[in-house]
Amino acid sequence: MSVWRLPENSEGKKVVVFMKLDRAGRVSDVRVEKSSGDEAFDESALRAVRTASPFPAVPEAIKHVVGDLWMVLDPTRPAEEIPKAVEPAPKRPTPRAPARPAPKNIPGQEI
């Protein structure tokens, strides 16, 4: 959003942008997937994505976001409504079976 230079009369418009994202955060093949109906608005969104690239490298924990991405660019949506990136829950250690008690030496019963 910080690099997006919105054209006038952008209120209520949104565009769906397709892009490919690699692990290093570089984008390629950026294009409009669903137009807002306003060519200047759509072009400004494409320029913003290209200008913002490269994004930070994608951590291994969220590598599922690498590849083909579709992003809805809607500058009029309040920031508090925009979902934040979700970090996966930390892995829990695999539960281990409880240790068996040591066998008791009972006279007359050999183990």
PDB file of N, CA and C in Angstrom:
ATOM      1  N   MET A   1       0.826  -1.204   0.000  1.00  0.00           N
ATOM      2  CA  MET A   1       0.000   0.000   0.000  1.00  0.00           C
ATOM      3  C   MET A   1       0.864   1.260   0.000  1.00  0.00           C
ATOM      4  N   SER A   2       2.044   1.189   0.619  1.00  0.00           N
ATOM      5  CA  SER A   2       2.863   2.392   0.720  1.00  0.00           C
ATOM      6  C   SER A   2       3.410   2.849  -0.630  1.00  0.00           C
ATOM      7  N   VAL A   3       3.481   1.966  -1.608  1.00  0.00           N
ATOM      8  CA  VAL A   3       3.999   2.355  -2.923  1.00  0.00           C
ATOM      9  C   VAL A   3       2.887   2.527  -3.959  1.00  0.00           C
ATOM     10  N   TRP A   4       1.661   2.290  -3.573  1.00  0.00           N
ATOM     11  CA  TRP A   4       0.542   2.378  -4.526  1.00  0.00           C
ATOM     12  C   TRP A   4       0.119   3.822  -4.680  1.00  0.00           C
ATOM     13  N   ARG A   5       0.290   4.351  -5.857  1.00  0.00           N
ATOM     14  CA  ARG A   5      -0.147   5.719  -6.178  1.00  0.00           C
ATOM     15  C   ARG A   5      -1.495   5.607  -6.868  1.00  0.00           C
ATOM     16  N   LEU A   6      -2.531   5.856  -6.090  1.00  0.00           N
ATOM     17  CA  LEU A   6      -3.898   5.683  -6.592  1.00  0.00           C
ATOM     18  C   LEU A   6      -4.308   6.816  -7.523  1.00  0.00           C
ATOM     19  N   PRO A   7      -4.953   6.462  -8.621  1.00  0.00           N
ATOM     20  CA  PRO A   7      -5.510   7.519  -9.475  1.00  0.00           C
ATOM     21  C   PRO A   7      -6.739   8.126  -8.801  1.00  0.00           C
ATOM     22  N   GLU A   8      -7.172   9.252  -9.296  1.00  0.00           N
ATOM     23  CA  GLU A   8      -8.386   9.868  -8.749  1.00  0.00           C
ATOM     24  C   GLU A   8      -9.578   8.951  -8.976  1.00  0.00           C
ATOM     25  N   ASN A   9     -10.600   9.118  -8.163  1.00  0.00           N
ATOM     26  CA  ASN A   9     -11.842   8.349  -8.268  1.00  0.00           C
ATOM     27  C   ASN A   9     -11.610   6.849  -8.101  1.00  0.00           C
ATOM     28  N   SER A  10     -10.800   6.478  -7.129  1.00  0.00           N
ATOM     29  CA  SER A  10     -10.504   5.069  -6.879  1.00  0.00           C
ATOM     30  C   SER A  10     -11.447   4.437  -5.870  1.00  0.00           C
ATOM     31  N   GLU A  11     -12.242   5.262  -5.216  1.00  0.00           N
ATOM     32  CA  GLU A  11     -13.101   4.762  -4.156  1.00  0.00           C
ATOM     33  C   GLU A  11     -14.063   3.693  -4.679  1.00  0.00           C
ATOM     34  N   GLY A  12     -14.148   2.600  -3.907  1.00  0.00           N
ATOM     35  CA  GLY A  12     -15.079   1.523  -4.239  1.00  0.00           C
ATOM     36  C   GLY A  12     -14.580   0.567  -5.312  1.00  0.00           C
ATOM     37  N   LYS A  13     -13.379   0.779  -5.811  1.00  0.00           N
ATOM     38  CA  LYS A  13     -12.845  -0.083  -6.864  1.00  0.00           C
ATOM     39  C   LYS A  13     -11.898  -1.105  -6.259  1.00  0.00           C
ATOM     40  N   LYS A  14     -11.856  -2.262  -6.879  1.00  0.00           N
ATOM     41  CA  LYS A  14     -10.876  -3.277  -6.504  1.00  0.00           C
ATOM     42  C   LYS A  14     -10.520  -4.076  -7.737  1.00  0.00           C
ATOM     43  N   VAL A  15      -9.325  -4.628  -7.713  1.00  0.00           N
ATOM     44  CA  VAL A  15      -8.814  -5.382  -8.845  1.00  0.00           C
ATOM     45  C   VAL A  15      -8.191  -6.669  -8.302  1.00  0.00           C
ATOM     46  N   VAL A  16      -8.330  -7.749  -9.061  1.00  0.00           N
ATOM     47  CA  VAL A  16      -7.683  -9.006  -8.694  1.00  0.00           C
ATOM     48  C   VAL A  16      -6.457  -9.150  -9.580  1.00  0.00           C
ATOM     49  N   VAL A  17      -5.304  -9.294  -8.931  1.00  0.00           N
ATOM     50  CA  VAL A  17      -4.030  -9.388  -9.632  1.00  0.00           C
ATOM     51  C   VAL A  17      -3.478 -10.805  -9.469  1.00  0.00           C
ATOM     52  N   PHE A  18      -2.993 -11.364 -10.570  1.00  0.00           N
ATOM     53  CA  PHE A  18      -2.309 -12.654 -10.540  1.00  0.00           C
ATOM     54  C   PHE A  18      -0.819 -12.392 -10.603  1.00  0.00           C
ATOM     55  N   MET A  19      -0.046 -13.204  -9.876  1.00  0.00           N
ATOM     56  CA  MET A  19       1.414 -13.107  -9.938  1.00  0.00           C
ATOM     57  C   MET A  19       2.013 -14.428  -9.510  1.00  0.00           C
ATOM     58  N   LYS A  20       3.250 -14.617  -9.886  1.00  0.00           N
ATOM     59  CA  LYS A  20       4.028 -15.758  -9.410  1.00  0.00           C
ATOM     60  C   LYS A  20       5.020 -15.215  -8.391  1.00  0.00           C
ATOM     61  N   LEU A  21       5.137 -15.888  -7.274  1.00  0.00           N
ATOM     62  CA  LEU A  21       6.032 -15.480  -6.196  1.00  0.00           C
ATOM     63  C   LEU A  21       7.030 -16.596  -5.950  1.00  0.00           C
ATOM     64  N   ASP A  22       8.328 -16.254  -5.919  1.00  0.00           N
ATOM     65  CA  ASP A  22       9.323 -17.278  -5.606  1.00  0.00           C
ATOM     66  C   ASP A  22       9.769 -17.151  -4.157  1.00  0.00           C
ATOM     67  N   ARG A  23      10.526 -18.130  -3.665  1.00  0.00           N
ATOM     68  CA  ARG A  23      10.947 -18.161  -2.255  1.00  0.00           C
ATOM     69  C   ARG A  23      11.737 -16.926  -1.846  1.00  0.00           C
ATOM     70  N   ALA A  24      12.434 -16.301  -2.810  1.00  0.00           N
ATOM     71  CA  ALA A  24      13.238 -15.119  -2.491  1.00  0.00           C
ATOM     72  C   ALA A  24      12.380 -13.862  -2.381  1.00  0.00           C
ATOM     73  N   GLY A  25      11.086 -13.952  -2.698  1.00  0.00           N
ATOM     74  CA  GLY A  25      10.193 -12.801  -2.612  1.00  0.00           C
ATOM     75  C   GLY A  25      10.028 -12.058  -3.932  1.00  0.00           C
ATOM     76  N   ARG A  26      10.646 -12.565  -4.997  1.00  0.00           N
ATOM     77  CA  ARG A  26      10.521 -11.912  -6.307  1.00  0.00           C
ATOM     78  C   ARG A  26       9.206 -12.310  -6.960  1.00  0.00           C
ATOM     79  N   VAL A  27       8.588 -11.346  -7.642  1.00  0.00           N
ATOM     80  CA  VAL A  27       7.352 -11.631  -8.366  1.00  0.00           C
ATOM     81  C   VAL A  27       7.624 -11.578  -9.867  1.00  0.00           C
ATOM     82  N   SER A  28       6.837 -12.351 -10.586  1.00  0.00           N
ATOM     83  CA  SER A  28       6.913 -12.343 -12.044  1.00  0.00           C
ATOM     84  C   SER A  28       5.520 -12.610 -12.580  1.00  0.00           C
ATOM     85  N   ASP A  29       5.368 -12.443 -13.872  1.00  0.00           N
ATOM     86  CA  ASP A  29       4.093 -12.715 -14.555  1.00  0.00           C
ATOM     87  C   ASP A  29       2.922 -11.985 -13.888  1.00  0.00           C
ATOM     88  N   VAL A  30       3.136 -10.720 -13.543  1.00  0.00           N
ATOM     89  CA  VAL A  30       2.101  -9.921 -12.876  1.00  0.00           C
ATOM     90  C   VAL A  30       1.095  -9.464 -13.927  1.00  0.00           C
ATOM     91  N   ARG A  31      -0.180  -9.753 -13.676  1.00  0.00           N
ATOM     92  CA  ARG A  31      -1.219  -9.344 -14.630  1.00  0.00           C
ATOM     93  C   ARG A  31      -2.567  -9.210 -13.928  1.00  0.00           C
ATOM     94  N   VAL A  32      -3.466  -8.492 -14.573  1.00  0.00           N
ATOM     95  CA  VAL A  32      -4.821  -8.319 -14.038  1.00  0.00           C
ATOM     96  C   VAL A  32      -5.610  -9.587 -14.328  1.00  0.00           C
ATOM     97  N   GLU A  33      -6.142 -10.171 -13.295  1.00  0.00           N
ATOM     98  CA  GLU A  33      -6.977 -11.371 -13.436  1.00  0.00           C
ATOM     99  C   GLU A  33      -8.443 -10.979 -13.561  1.00  0.00           C
ATOM    100  N   LYS A  34      -8.865  -9.978 -12.755  1.00  0.00           N
ATOM    101  CA  LYS A  34     -10.237  -9.468 -12.829  1.00  0.00           C
ATOM    102  C   LYS A  34     -10.163  -7.959 -12.706  1.00  0.00           C
ATOM    103  N   SER A  35     -10.541  -7.285 -13.757  1.00  0.00           N
ATOM    104  CA  SER A  35     -10.422  -5.830 -13.822  1.00  0.00           C
ATOM    105  C   SER A  35     -11.433  -5.127 -12.918  1.00  0.00           C
ATOM    106  N   SER A  36     -11.044  -3.947 -12.506  1.00  0.00           N
ATOM    107  CA  SER A  36     -11.949  -3.081 -11.744  1.00  0.00           C
ATOM    108  C   SER A  36     -12.911  -2.363 -12.687  1.00  0.00           C
ATOM    109  N   GLY A  37     -12.581  -2.410 -13.979  1.00  0.00           N
ATOM    110  CA  GLY A  37     -13.362  -1.657 -14.963  1.00  0.00           C
ATOM    111  C   GLY A  37     -12.736  -0.309 -15.273  1.00  0.00           C
ATOM    112  N   ASP A  38     -11.662   0.014 -14.571  1.00  0.00           N
ATOM    113  CA  ASP A  38     -10.970   1.280 -14.766  1.00  0.00           C
ATOM    114  C   ASP A  38      -9.510   0.966 -15.104  1.00  0.00           C
ATOM    115  N   GLU A  39      -9.120   1.189 -16.344  1.00  0.00           N
ATOM    116  CA  GLU A  39      -7.781   0.829 -16.805  1.00  0.00           C
ATOM    117  C   GLU A  39      -6.677   1.523 -16.008  1.00  0.00           C
ATOM    118  N   ALA A  40      -6.883   2.801 -15.680  1.00  0.00           N
ATOM    119  CA  ALA A  40      -5.863   3.539 -14.924  1.00  0.00           C
ATOM    120  C   ALA A  40      -5.690   2.935 -13.527  1.00  0.00           C
ATOM    121  N   PHE A  41      -6.780   2.552 -12.893  1.00  0.00           N
ATOM    122  CA  PHE A  41      -6.736   1.940 -11.570  1.00  0.00           C
ATOM    123  C   PHE A  41      -5.998   0.599 -11.642  1.00  0.00           C
ATOM    124  N   ASP A  42      -6.367  -0.231 -12.622  1.00  0.00           N
ATOM    125  CA  ASP A  42      -5.730  -1.544 -12.787  1.00  0.00           C
ATOM    126  C   ASP A  42      -4.230  -1.393 -13.011  1.00  0.00           C
ATOM    127  N   GLU A  43      -3.830  -0.471 -13.867  1.00  0.00           N
ATOM    128  CA  GLU A  43      -2.407  -0.248 -14.148  1.00  0.00           C
ATOM    129  C   GLU A  43      -1.666   0.226 -12.909  1.00  0.00           C
ATOM    130  N   SER A  44      -2.322   1.062 -12.105  1.00  0.00           N
ATOM    131  CA  SER A  44      -1.667   1.549 -10.887  1.00  0.00           C
ATOM    132  C   SER A  44      -1.424   0.390  -9.916  1.00  0.00           C
ATOM    133  N   ALA A  45      -2.333  -0.568  -9.874  1.00  0.00           N
ATOM    134  CA  ALA A  45      -2.172  -1.738  -9.004  1.00  0.00           C
ATOM    135  C   ALA A  45      -1.000  -2.599  -9.482  1.00  0.00           C
ATOM    136  N   LEU A  46      -0.907  -2.819 -10.785  1.00  0.00           N
ATOM    137  CA  LEU A  46       0.204  -3.610 -11.333  1.00  0.00           C
ATOM    138  C   LEU A  46       1.541  -2.931 -11.048  1.00  0.00           C
ATOM    139  N   ARG A  47       1.579  -1.619 -11.232  1.00  0.00           N
ATOM    140  CA  ARG A  47       2.803  -0.855 -10.958  1.00  0.00           C
ATOM    141  C   ARG A  47       3.197  -0.992  -9.483  1.00  0.00           C
ATOM    142  N   ALA A  48       2.217  -0.936  -8.600  1.00  0.00           N
ATOM    143  CA  ALA A  48       2.497  -1.037  -7.163  1.00  0.00           C
ATOM    144  C   ALA A  48       3.102  -2.393  -6.814  1.00  0.00           C
ATOM    145  N   VAL A  49       2.558  -3.463  -7.374  1.00  0.00           N
ATOM    146  CA  VAL A  49       3.087  -4.801  -7.092  1.00  0.00           C
ATOM    147  C   VAL A  49       4.517  -4.918  -7.608  1.00  0.00           C
ATOM    148  N   ARG A  50       4.747  -4.440  -8.820  1.00  0.00           N
ATOM    149  CA  ARG A  50       6.095  -4.513  -9.397  1.00  0.00           C
ATOM    150  C   ARG A  50       7.085  -3.656  -8.606  1.00  0.00           C
ATOM    151  N   THR A  51       6.643  -2.486  -8.158  1.00  0.00           N
ATOM    152  CA  THR A  51       7.510  -1.588  -7.396  1.00  0.00           C
ATOM    153  C   THR A  51       7.844  -2.188  -6.036  1.00  0.00           C
ATOM    154  N   ALA A  52       6.885  -2.850  -5.413  1.00  0.00           N
ATOM    155  CA  ALA A  52       7.092  -3.430  -4.084  1.00  0.00           C
ATOM    156  C   ALA A  52       7.985  -4.674  -4.127  1.00  0.00           C
ATOM    157  N   SER A  53       8.133  -5.267  -5.301  1.00  0.00           N
ATOM    158  CA  SER A  53       8.971  -6.459  -5.439  1.00  0.00           C
ATOM    159  C   SER A  53      10.443  -6.067  -5.432  1.00  0.00           C
ATOM    160  N   PRO A  54      11.304  -6.821  -4.789  1.00  0.00           N
ATOM    161  CA  PRO A  54      11.006  -8.097  -4.144  1.00  0.00           C
ATOM    162  C   PRO A  54      10.422  -7.895  -2.749  1.00  0.00           C
ATOM    163  N   PHE A  55       9.525  -8.794  -2.387  1.00  0.00           N
ATOM    164  CA  PHE A  55       8.970  -8.831  -1.049  1.00  0.00           C
ATOM    165  C   PHE A  55       9.980  -9.555  -0.162  1.00  0.00           C
ATOM    166  N   PRO A  56       9.779  -9.551   1.139  1.00  0.00           N
ATOM    167  CA  PRO A  56      10.691 -10.321   1.994  1.00  0.00           C
ATOM    168  C   PRO A  56      10.685 -11.803   1.586  1.00  0.00           C
ATOM    169  N   ALA A  57      11.795 -12.466   1.792  1.00  0.00           N
ATOM    170  CA  ALA A  57      11.880 -13.890   1.474  1.00  0.00           C
ATOM    171  C   ALA A  57      10.804 -14.651   2.248  1.00  0.00           C
ATOM    172  N   VAL A  58      10.300 -15.698   1.636  1.00  0.00           N
ATOM    173  CA  VAL A  58       9.223 -16.488   2.236  1.00  0.00           C
ATOM    174  C   VAL A  58       9.829 -17.517   3.191  1.00  0.00           C
ATOM    175  N   PRO A  59       9.472 -17.458   4.472  1.00  0.00           N
ATOM    176  CA  PRO A  59      10.012 -18.426   5.433  1.00  0.00           C
ATOM    177  C   PRO A  59       9.559 -19.843   5.095  1.00  0.00           C
ATOM    178  N   GLU A  60      10.355 -20.804   5.460  1.00  0.00           N
ATOM    179  CA  GLU A  60      10.043 -22.218   5.211  1.00  0.00           C
ATOM    180  C   GLU A  60       8.683 -22.586   5.799  1.00  0.00           C
ATOM    181  N   ALA A  61       8.349 -22.006   6.952  1.00  0.00           N
ATOM    182  CA  ALA A  61       7.100 -22.351   7.640  1.00  0.00           C
ATOM    183  C   ALA A  61       5.851 -21.996   6.831  1.00  0.00           C
ATOM    184  N   ILE A  62       5.956 -21.028   5.913  1.00  0.00           N
ATOM    185  CA  ILE A  62       4.783 -20.662   5.110  1.00  0.00           C
ATOM    186  C   ILE A  62       5.084 -20.779   3.628  1.00  0.00           C
ATOM    187  N   LYS A  63       5.858 -21.793   3.269  1.00  0.00           N
ATOM    188  CA  LYS A  63       6.255 -21.971   1.871  1.00  0.00           C
ATOM    189  C   LYS A  63       5.066 -22.263   0.959  1.00  0.00           C
ATOM    190  N   HIS A  64       3.899 -22.577   1.541  1.00  0.00           N
ATOM    191  CA  HIS A  64       2.713 -22.838   0.719  1.00  0.00           C
ATOM    192  C   HIS A  64       2.241 -21.594  -0.035  1.00  0.00           C
ATOM    193  N   VAL A  65       2.747 -20.411   0.308  1.00  0.00           N
ATOM    194  CA  VAL A  65       2.348 -19.206  -0.428  1.00  0.00           C
ATOM    195  C   VAL A  65       3.222 -18.953  -1.645  1.00  0.00           C
ATOM    196  N   VAL A  66       4.227 -19.789  -1.863  1.00  0.00           N
ATOM    197  CA  VAL A  66       5.098 -19.646  -3.026  1.00  0.00           C
ATOM    198  C   VAL A  66       4.391 -20.242  -4.242  1.00  0.00           C
ATOM    199  N   GLY A  67       4.518 -19.561  -5.374  1.00  0.00           N
ATOM    200  CA  GLY A  67       3.920 -20.065  -6.618  1.00  0.00           C
ATOM    201  C   GLY A  67       2.906 -19.080  -7.161  1.00  0.00           C
ATOM    202  N   ASP A  68       1.811 -19.610  -7.689  1.00  0.00           N
ATOM    203  CA  ASP A  68       0.766 -18.778  -8.274  1.00  0.00           C
ATOM    204  C   ASP A  68      -0.086 -18.161  -7.171  1.00  0.00           C
ATOM    205  N   LEU A  69      -0.208 -16.833  -7.204  1.00  0.00           N
ATOM    206  CA  LEU A  69      -1.006 -16.119  -6.202  1.00  0.00           C
ATOM    207  C   LEU A  69      -2.003 -15.194  -6.875  1.00  0.00           C
ATOM    208  N   TRP A  70      -3.155 -15.062  -6.265  1.00  0.00           N
ATOM    209  CA  TRP A  70      -4.139 -14.070  -6.677  1.00  0.00           C
ATOM    210  C   TRP A  70      -4.330 -13.158  -5.476  1.00  0.00           C
ATOM    211  N   MET A  71      -4.280 -11.865  -5.731  1.00  0.00           N
ATOM    212  CA  MET A  71      -4.384 -10.897  -4.655  1.00  0.00           C
ATOM    213  C   MET A  71      -5.448  -9.872  -5.013  1.00  0.00           C
ATOM    214  N   VAL A  72      -6.361  -9.635  -4.090  1.00  0.00           N
ATOM    215  CA  VAL A  72      -7.374  -8.604  -4.280  1.00  0.00           C
ATOM    216  C   VAL A  72      -6.811  -7.308  -3.732  1.00  0.00           C
ATOM    217  N   LEU A  73      -6.696  -6.313  -4.595  1.00  0.00           N
ATOM    218  CA  LEU A  73      -6.206  -5.006  -4.168  1.00  0.00           C
ATOM    219  C   LEU A  73      -7.407  -4.070  -4.052  1.00  0.00           C
ATOM    220  N   ASP A  74      -7.695  -3.694  -2.833  1.00  0.00           N
ATOM    221  CA  ASP A  74      -8.848  -2.863  -2.520  1.00  0.00           C
ATOM    222  C   ASP A  74      -8.383  -1.751  -1.587  1.00  0.00           C
ATOM    223  N   PRO A  75      -8.076  -0.579  -2.130  1.00  0.00           N
ATOM    224  CA  PRO A  75      -7.508   0.487  -1.293  1.00  0.00           C
ATOM    225  C   PRO A  75      -8.491   1.130  -0.330  1.00  0.00           C
ATOM    226  N   THR A  76      -9.765   0.847  -0.458  1.00  0.00           N
ATOM    227  CA  THR A  76     -10.747   1.510   0.401  1.00  0.00           C
ATOM    228  C   THR A  76     -11.120   0.660   1.606  1.00  0.00           C
ATOM    229  N   ARG A  77     -10.599  -0.539   1.700  1.00  0.00           N
ATOM    230  CA  ARG A  77     -10.906  -1.403   2.822  1.00  0.00           C
ATOM    231  C   ARG A  77     -10.075  -0.965   4.022  1.00  0.00           C
ATOM    232  N   PRO A  78     -10.709  -0.701   5.160  1.00  0.00           N
ATOM    233  CA  PRO A  78      -9.961  -0.262   6.329  1.00  0.00           C
ATOM    234  C   PRO A  78      -8.904  -1.292   6.725  1.00  0.00           C
ATOM    235  N   ALA A  79      -7.741  -0.821   7.135  1.00  0.00           N
ATOM    236  CA  ALA A  79      -6.615  -1.697   7.466  1.00  0.00           C
ATOM    237  C   ALA A  79      -6.974  -2.733   8.530  1.00  0.00           C
ATOM    238  N   GLU A  80      -7.827  -2.360   9.490  1.00  0.00           N
ATOM    239  CA  GLU A  80      -8.156  -3.316  10.554  1.00  0.00           C
ATOM    240  C   GLU A  80      -8.989  -4.488  10.043  1.00  0.00           C
ATOM    241  N   GLU A  81      -9.578  -4.371   8.835  1.00  0.00           N
ATOM    242  CA  GLU A  81     -10.349  -5.475   8.260  1.00  0.00           C
ATOM    243  C   GLU A  81      -9.493  -6.395   7.399  1.00  0.00           C
ATOM    244  N   ILE A  82      -8.291  -5.973   7.070  1.00  0.00           N
ATOM    245  CA  ILE A  82      -7.449  -6.769   6.197  1.00  0.00           C
ATOM    246  C   ILE A  82      -6.822  -7.886   7.012  1.00  0.00           C
ATOM    247  N   PRO A  83      -7.017  -9.141   6.570  1.00  0.00           N
ATOM    248  CA  PRO A  83      -6.450 -10.246   7.347  1.00  0.00           C
ATOM    249  C   PRO A  83      -4.929 -10.180   7.383  1.00  0.00           C
ATOM    250  N   LYS A  84      -4.378 -10.502   8.519  1.00  0.00           N
ATOM    251  CA  LYS A  84      -2.932 -10.540   8.682  1.00  0.00           C
ATOM    252  C   LYS A  84      -2.434 -11.918   8.251  1.00  0.00           C
ATOM    253  N   ALA A  85      -1.166 -11.992   7.889  1.00  0.00           N
ATOM    254  CA  ALA A  85      -0.568 -13.286   7.562  1.00  0.00           C
ATOM    255  C   ALA A  85      -0.613 -14.145   8.816  1.00  0.00           C
ATOM    256  N   VAL A  86      -0.952 -15.381   8.641  1.00  0.00           N
ATOM    257  CA  VAL A  86      -1.083 -16.285   9.774  1.00  0.00           C
ATOM    258  C   VAL A  86       0.151 -17.164   9.850  1.00  0.00           C
ATOM    259  N   GLU A  87       0.798 -17.110  10.987  1.00  0.00           N
ATOM    260  CA  GLU A  87       1.948 -17.984  11.215  1.00  0.00           C
ATOM    261  C   GLU A  87       1.398 -19.336  11.648  1.00  0.00           C
ATOM    262  N   PRO A  88       1.951 -20.416  11.131  1.00  0.00           N
ATOM    263  CA  PRO A  88       1.486 -21.726  11.576  1.00  0.00           C
ATOM    264  C   PRO A  88       1.793 -21.937  13.051  1.00  0.00           C
ATOM    265  N   ALA A  89       0.963 -22.736  13.688  1.00  0.00           N
ATOM    266  CA  ALA A  89       1.173 -23.036  15.101  1.00  0.00           C
ATOM    267  C   ALA A  89       2.482 -23.774  15.264  1.00  0.00           C
ATOM    268  N   PRO A  90       3.195 -23.499  16.355  1.00  0.00           N
ATOM    269  CA  PRO A  90       4.461 -24.212  16.560  1.00  0.00           C
ATOM    270  C   PRO A  90       4.204 -25.703  16.683  1.00  0.00           C
ATOM    271  N   LYS A  91       5.141 -26.484  16.159  1.00  0.00           N
ATOM    272  CA  LYS A  91       4.993 -27.937  16.234  1.00  0.00           C
ATOM    273  C   LYS A  91       5.168 -28.382  17.674  1.00  0.00           C
ATOM    274  N   ARG A  92       4.290 -29.269  18.077  1.00  0.00           N
ATOM    275  CA  ARG A  92       4.384 -29.835  19.415  1.00  0.00           C
ATOM    276  C   ARG A  92       5.243 -31.084  19.344  1.00  0.00           C
ATOM    277  N   PRO A  93       5.977 -31.353  20.400  1.00  0.00           N
ATOM    278  CA  PRO A  93       6.783 -32.574  20.370  1.00  0.00           C
ATOM    279  C   PRO A  93       5.878 -33.801  20.294  1.00  0.00           C
ATOM    280  N   THR A  94       6.362 -34.828  19.605  1.00  0.00           N
ATOM    281  CA  THR A  94       5.597 -36.071  19.495  1.00  0.00           C
ATOM    282  C   THR A  94       5.528 -36.704  20.870  1.00  0.00           C
ATOM    283  N   PRO A  95       4.295 -37.055  21.305  1.00  0.00           N
ATOM    284  CA  PRO A  95       4.188 -37.664  22.636  1.00  0.00           C
ATOM    285  C   PRO A  95       4.910 -39.010  22.666  1.00  0.00           C
ATOM    286  N   ARG A  96       5.593 -39.258  23.751  1.00  0.00           N
ATOM    287  CA  ARG A  96       6.290 -40.528  23.910  1.00  0.00           C
ATOM    288  C   ARG A  96       5.474 -41.424  24.822  1.00  0.00           C
ATOM    289  N   ALA A  97       5.576 -42.719  24.562  1.00  0.00           N
ATOM    290  CA  ALA A  97       4.881 -43.677  25.416  1.00  0.00           C
ATOM    291  C   ALA A  97       5.504 -43.621  26.817  1.00  0.00           C
ATOM    292  N   PRO A  98       4.677 -43.779  27.840  1.00  0.00           N
ATOM    293  CA  PRO A  98       5.250 -43.739  29.195  1.00  0.00           C
ATOM    294  C   PRO A  98       6.226 -44.898  29.388  1.00  0.00           C
ATOM    295  N   ALA A  99       7.246 -44.651  30.158  1.00  0.00           N
ATOM    296  CA  ALA A  99       8.243 -45.689  30.434  1.00  0.00           C
ATOM    297  C   ALA A  99       7.601 -46.798  31.259  1.00  0.00           C
ATOM    298  N   ARG A 100       7.966 -48.034  30.922  1.00  0.00           N
ATOM    299  CA  ARG A 100       7.453 -49.170  31.695  1.00  0.00           C
ATOM    300  C   ARG A 100       8.244 -49.259  33.006  1.00  0.00           C
ATOM    301  N   PRO A 101       7.543 -49.610  34.051  1.00  0.00           N
ATOM    302  CA  PRO A 101       8.271 -49.770  35.307  1.00  0.00           C
ATOM    303  C   PRO A 101       9.197 -50.986  35.216  1.00  0.00           C
ATOM    304  N   ALA A 102      10.271 -50.932  35.936  1.00  0.00           N
ATOM    305  CA  ALA A 102      11.207 -52.057  35.957  1.00  0.00           C
ATOM    306  C   ALA A 102      10.515 -53.262  36.571  1.00  0.00           C
ATOM    307  N   PRO A 103      10.791 -54.454  35.995  1.00  0.00           N
ATOM    308  CA  PRO A 103      10.144 -55.650  36.579  1.00  0.00           C
ATOM    309  C   PRO A 103      10.637 -55.878  38.010  1.00  0.00           C
ATOM    310  N   LYS A 104       9.740 -56.375  38.809  1.00  0.00           N
ATOM    311  CA  LYS A 104      10.070 -56.655  40.211  1.00  0.00           C
ATOM    312  C   LYS A 104      10.599 -58.073  40.317  1.00  0.00           C
ATOM    313  N   ASN A 105      11.584 -58.228  41.130  1.00  0.00           N
ATOM    314  CA  ASN A 105      12.104 -59.562  41.400  1.00  0.00           C
ATOM    315  C   ASN A 105      11.260 -60.195  42.484  1.00  0.00           C
ATOM    316  N   ILE A 106      10.417 -61.125  42.087  1.00  0.00           N
ATOM    317  CA  ILE A 106       9.552 -61.810  43.042  1.00  0.00           C
ATOM    318  C   ILE A 106      10.134 -63.223  43.201  1.00  0.00           C
ATOM    319  N   PRO A 107      10.389 -63.608  44.416  1.00  0.00           N
ATOM    320  CA  PRO A 107      10.958 -64.945  44.623  1.00  0.00           C
ATOM    321  C   PRO A 107      10.071 -66.017  43.989  1.00  0.00           C
ATOM    322  N   GLY A 108      10.669 -66.922  43.232  1.00  0.00           N
ATOM    323  CA  GLY A 108       9.930 -68.006  42.591  1.00  0.00           C
ATOM    324  C   GLY A 108       9.497 -67.695  41.189  1.00  0.00           C
ATOM    325  N   GLN A 109       9.577 -66.440  40.767  1.00  0.00           N
ATOM    326  CA  GLN A 109       9.195 -66.078  39.409  1.00  0.00           C
ATOM    327  C   GLN A 109      10.404 -65.460  38.718  1.00  0.00           C
ATOM    328  N   GLU A 110      10.984 -66.223  37.829  1.00  0.00           N
ATOM    329  CA  GLU A 110      12.132 -65.741  37.099  1.00  0.00           C
ATOM    330  C   GLU A 110      11.666 -65.054  35.815  1.00  0.00           C
ATOM    331  N   ILE A 111      12.303 -64.019  35.497  1.00  0.00           N
ATOM    332  CA  ILE A 111      11.936 -63.267  34.286  1.00  0.00           C
ATOM    333  C   ILE A 111      12.971 -63.479  33.221  1.00  0.00           C
TER     334      ILE A 111
END
